[in-house]
Coordinates of N, CA, C and O in Angstrom, one line a residue:
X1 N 8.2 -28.7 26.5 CA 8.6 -27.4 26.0 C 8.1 -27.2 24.6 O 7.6 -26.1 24.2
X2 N 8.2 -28.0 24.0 CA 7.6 -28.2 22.2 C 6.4 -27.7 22.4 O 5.8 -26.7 21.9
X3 N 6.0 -28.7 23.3 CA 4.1 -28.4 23.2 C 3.6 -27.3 23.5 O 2.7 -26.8 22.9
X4 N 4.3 -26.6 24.7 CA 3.9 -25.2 25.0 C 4.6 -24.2 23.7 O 4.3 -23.0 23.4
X5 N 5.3 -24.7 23.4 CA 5.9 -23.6 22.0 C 4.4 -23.5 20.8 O 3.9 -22.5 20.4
X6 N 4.0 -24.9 20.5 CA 3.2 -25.1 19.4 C 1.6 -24.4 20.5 O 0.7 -23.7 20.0
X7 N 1.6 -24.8 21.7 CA -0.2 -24.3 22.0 C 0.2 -22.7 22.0 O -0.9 -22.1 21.9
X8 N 1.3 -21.9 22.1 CA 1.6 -20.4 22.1 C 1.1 -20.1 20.9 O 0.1 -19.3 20.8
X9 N 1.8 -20.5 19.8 CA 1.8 -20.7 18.0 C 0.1 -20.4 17.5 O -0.4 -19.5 16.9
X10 N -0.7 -21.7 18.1 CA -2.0 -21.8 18.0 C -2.7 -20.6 18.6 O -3.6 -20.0 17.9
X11 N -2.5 -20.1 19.6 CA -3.1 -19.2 20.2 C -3.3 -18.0 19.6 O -4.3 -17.2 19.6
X12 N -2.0 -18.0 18.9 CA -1.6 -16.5 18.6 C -2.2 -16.8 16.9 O -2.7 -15.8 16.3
X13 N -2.2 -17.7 16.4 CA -2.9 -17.8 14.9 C -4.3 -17.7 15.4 O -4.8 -16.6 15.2
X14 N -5.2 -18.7 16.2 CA -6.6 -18.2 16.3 C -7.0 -17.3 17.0 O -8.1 -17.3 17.5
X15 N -6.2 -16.2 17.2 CA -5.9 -14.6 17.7 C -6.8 -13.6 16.7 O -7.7 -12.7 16.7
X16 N -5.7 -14.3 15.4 CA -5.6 -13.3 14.7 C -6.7 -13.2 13.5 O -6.8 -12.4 12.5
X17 N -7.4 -14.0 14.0 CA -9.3 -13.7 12.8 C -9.8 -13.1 13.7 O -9.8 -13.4 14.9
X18 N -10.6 -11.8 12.9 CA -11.2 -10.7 12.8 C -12.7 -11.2 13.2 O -13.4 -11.2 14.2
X19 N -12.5 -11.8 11.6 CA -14.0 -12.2 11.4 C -13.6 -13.6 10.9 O -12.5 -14.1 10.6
X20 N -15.2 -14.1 10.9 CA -15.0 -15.8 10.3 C -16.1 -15.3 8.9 O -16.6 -14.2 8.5
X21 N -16.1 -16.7 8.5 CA -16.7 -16.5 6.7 C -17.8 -17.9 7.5 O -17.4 -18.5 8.5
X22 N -18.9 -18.2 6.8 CA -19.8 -19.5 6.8 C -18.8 -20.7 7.2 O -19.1 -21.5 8.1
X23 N -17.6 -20.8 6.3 CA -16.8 -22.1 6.5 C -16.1 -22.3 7.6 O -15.9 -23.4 8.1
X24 N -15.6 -21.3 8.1 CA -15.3 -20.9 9.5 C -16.1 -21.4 10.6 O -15.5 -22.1 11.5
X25 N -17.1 -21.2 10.6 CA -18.1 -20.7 11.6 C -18.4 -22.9 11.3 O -18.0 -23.8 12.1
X26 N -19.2 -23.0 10.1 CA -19.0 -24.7 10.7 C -17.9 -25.5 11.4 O -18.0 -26.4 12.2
X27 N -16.8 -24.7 10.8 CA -15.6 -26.1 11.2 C -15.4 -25.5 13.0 O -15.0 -26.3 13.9
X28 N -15.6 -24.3 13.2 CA -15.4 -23.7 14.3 C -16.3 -25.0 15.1 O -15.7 -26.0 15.6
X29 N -17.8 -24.8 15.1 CA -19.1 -25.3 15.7 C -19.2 -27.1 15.5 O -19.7 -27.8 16.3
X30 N -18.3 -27.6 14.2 CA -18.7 -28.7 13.9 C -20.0 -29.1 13.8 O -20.6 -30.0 14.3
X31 N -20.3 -28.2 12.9 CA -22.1 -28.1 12.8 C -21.9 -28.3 11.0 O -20.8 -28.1 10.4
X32 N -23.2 -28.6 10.3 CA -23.6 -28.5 9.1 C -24.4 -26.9 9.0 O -25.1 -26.4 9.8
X33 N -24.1 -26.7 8.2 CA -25.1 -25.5 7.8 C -26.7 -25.6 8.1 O -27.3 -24.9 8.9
X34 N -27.2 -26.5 7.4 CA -28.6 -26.4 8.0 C -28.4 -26.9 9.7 O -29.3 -26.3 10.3
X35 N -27.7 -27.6 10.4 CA -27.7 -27.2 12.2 C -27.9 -26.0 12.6 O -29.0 -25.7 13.2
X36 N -26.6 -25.0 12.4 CA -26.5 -23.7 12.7 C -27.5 -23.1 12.4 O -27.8 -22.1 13.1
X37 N -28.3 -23.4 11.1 CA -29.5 -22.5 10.6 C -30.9 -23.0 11.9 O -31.6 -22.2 12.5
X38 N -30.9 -23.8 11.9 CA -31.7 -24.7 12.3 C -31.4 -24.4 14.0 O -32.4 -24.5 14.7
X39 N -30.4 -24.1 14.4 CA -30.1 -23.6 16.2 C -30.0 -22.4 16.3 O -30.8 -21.8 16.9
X40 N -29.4 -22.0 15.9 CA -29.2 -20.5 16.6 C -28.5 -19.1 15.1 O -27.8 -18.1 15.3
X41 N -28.8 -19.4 14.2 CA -28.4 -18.5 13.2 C -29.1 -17.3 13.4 O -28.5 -16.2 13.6
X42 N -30.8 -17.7 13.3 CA -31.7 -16.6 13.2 C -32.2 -15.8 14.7 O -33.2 -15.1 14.9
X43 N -31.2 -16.2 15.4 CA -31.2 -15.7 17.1 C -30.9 -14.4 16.4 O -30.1 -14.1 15.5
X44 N -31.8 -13.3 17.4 CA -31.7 -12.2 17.0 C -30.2 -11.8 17.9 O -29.8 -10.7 17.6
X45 N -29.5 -12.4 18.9 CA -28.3 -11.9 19.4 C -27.5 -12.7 18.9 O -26.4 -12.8 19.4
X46 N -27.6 -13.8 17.7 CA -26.5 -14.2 17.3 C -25.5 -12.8 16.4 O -26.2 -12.5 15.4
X47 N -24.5 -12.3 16.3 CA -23.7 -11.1 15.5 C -23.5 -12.2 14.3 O -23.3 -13.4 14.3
X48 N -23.6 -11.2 13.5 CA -23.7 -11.6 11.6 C -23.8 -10.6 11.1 O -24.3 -9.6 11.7
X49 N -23.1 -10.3 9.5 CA -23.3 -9.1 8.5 C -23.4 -10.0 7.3 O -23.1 -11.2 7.1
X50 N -24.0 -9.0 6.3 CA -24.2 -9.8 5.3 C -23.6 -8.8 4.5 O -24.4 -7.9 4.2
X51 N -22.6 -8.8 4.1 CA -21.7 -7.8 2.9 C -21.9 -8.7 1.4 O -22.1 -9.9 1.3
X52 N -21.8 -7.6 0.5 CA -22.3 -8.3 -0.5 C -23.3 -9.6 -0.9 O -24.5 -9.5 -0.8
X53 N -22.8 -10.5 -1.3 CA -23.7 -12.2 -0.7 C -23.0 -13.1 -0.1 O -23.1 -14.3 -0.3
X54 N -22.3 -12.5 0.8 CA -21.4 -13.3 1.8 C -21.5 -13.0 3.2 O -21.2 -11.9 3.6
X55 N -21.7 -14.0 4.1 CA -22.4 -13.9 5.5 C -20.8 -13.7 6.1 O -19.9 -14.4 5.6
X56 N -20.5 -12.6 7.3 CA -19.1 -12.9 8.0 C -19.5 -12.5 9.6 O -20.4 -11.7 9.8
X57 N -19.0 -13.1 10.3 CA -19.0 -13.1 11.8 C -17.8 -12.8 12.6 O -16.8 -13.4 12.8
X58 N -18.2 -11.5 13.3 CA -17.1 -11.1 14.6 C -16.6 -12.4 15.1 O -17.4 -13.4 15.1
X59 N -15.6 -12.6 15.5 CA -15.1 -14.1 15.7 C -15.3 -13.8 17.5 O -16.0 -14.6 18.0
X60 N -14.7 -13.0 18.2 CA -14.9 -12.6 19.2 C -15.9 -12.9 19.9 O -16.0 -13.8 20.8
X61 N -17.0 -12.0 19.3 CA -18.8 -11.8 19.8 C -19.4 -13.2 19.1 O -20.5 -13.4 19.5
X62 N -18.9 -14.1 18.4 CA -19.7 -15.4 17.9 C -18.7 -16.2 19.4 O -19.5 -17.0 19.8
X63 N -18.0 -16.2 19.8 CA -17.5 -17.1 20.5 C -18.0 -17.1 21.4 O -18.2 -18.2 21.9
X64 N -18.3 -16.1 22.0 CA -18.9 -15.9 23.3 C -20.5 -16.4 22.8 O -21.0 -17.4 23.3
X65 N -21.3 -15.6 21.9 CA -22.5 -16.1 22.0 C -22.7 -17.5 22.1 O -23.5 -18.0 22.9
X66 N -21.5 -18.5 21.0 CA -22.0 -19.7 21.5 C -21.7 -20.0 22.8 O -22.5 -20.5 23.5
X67 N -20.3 -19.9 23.3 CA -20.5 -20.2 25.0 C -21.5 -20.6 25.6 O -21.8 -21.7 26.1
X68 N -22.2 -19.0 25.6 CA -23.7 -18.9 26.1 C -24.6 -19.8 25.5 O -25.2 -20.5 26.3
X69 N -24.8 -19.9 24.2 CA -25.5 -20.8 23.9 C -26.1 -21.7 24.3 O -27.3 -21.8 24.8
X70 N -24.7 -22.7 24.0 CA -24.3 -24.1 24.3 C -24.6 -24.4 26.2 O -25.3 -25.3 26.6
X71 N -24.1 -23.6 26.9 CA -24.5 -23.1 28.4 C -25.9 -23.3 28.7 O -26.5 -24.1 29.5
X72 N -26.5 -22.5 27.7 CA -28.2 -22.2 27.9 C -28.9 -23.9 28.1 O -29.6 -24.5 29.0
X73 N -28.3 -24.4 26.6 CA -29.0 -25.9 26.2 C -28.4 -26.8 27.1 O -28.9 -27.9 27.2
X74 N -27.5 -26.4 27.9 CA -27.0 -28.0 29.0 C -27.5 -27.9 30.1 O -27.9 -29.0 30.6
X75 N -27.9 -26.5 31.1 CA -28.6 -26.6 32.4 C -29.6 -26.4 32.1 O -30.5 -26.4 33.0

């Protein structure tokens, strides 16, 4: 009962980003910066904005892209 109390808790916190920031998006991926740079950043359907000099990502449309991704490179 705890556990499904705390995976509800979790769900509903990683709900509620919008967008991710660069630090996000590593700890999301478990990637280094230059990986991401290096796999799939400069993919023209990866979703990214660059506001001011700070990169942020639809959290939504990045999760799905990597799905796919990650999908693409295994079969």
């Amino acid at each position: 009962m705890y556990l499904d109390a705390i995976g509800k808790k979790l769900e509903d916190f990683d709900a509620s980003f919008v967008y991710w920031d660069s630090n996000e998006l590593k700890r999301r991926t478990c990637m280094s910066w230059n990986s991401i740079q290096d796999n799939f950043f400069h993919d023209k359907d990866f979703p990214k904005a660059k506001i001011g000099g700070k990169w942020y990502y639809p959290a939504k449309e990045v999760e799905a892209f990597l799905r796919k991704w990650i999908l693409e490179r295994v079969n």
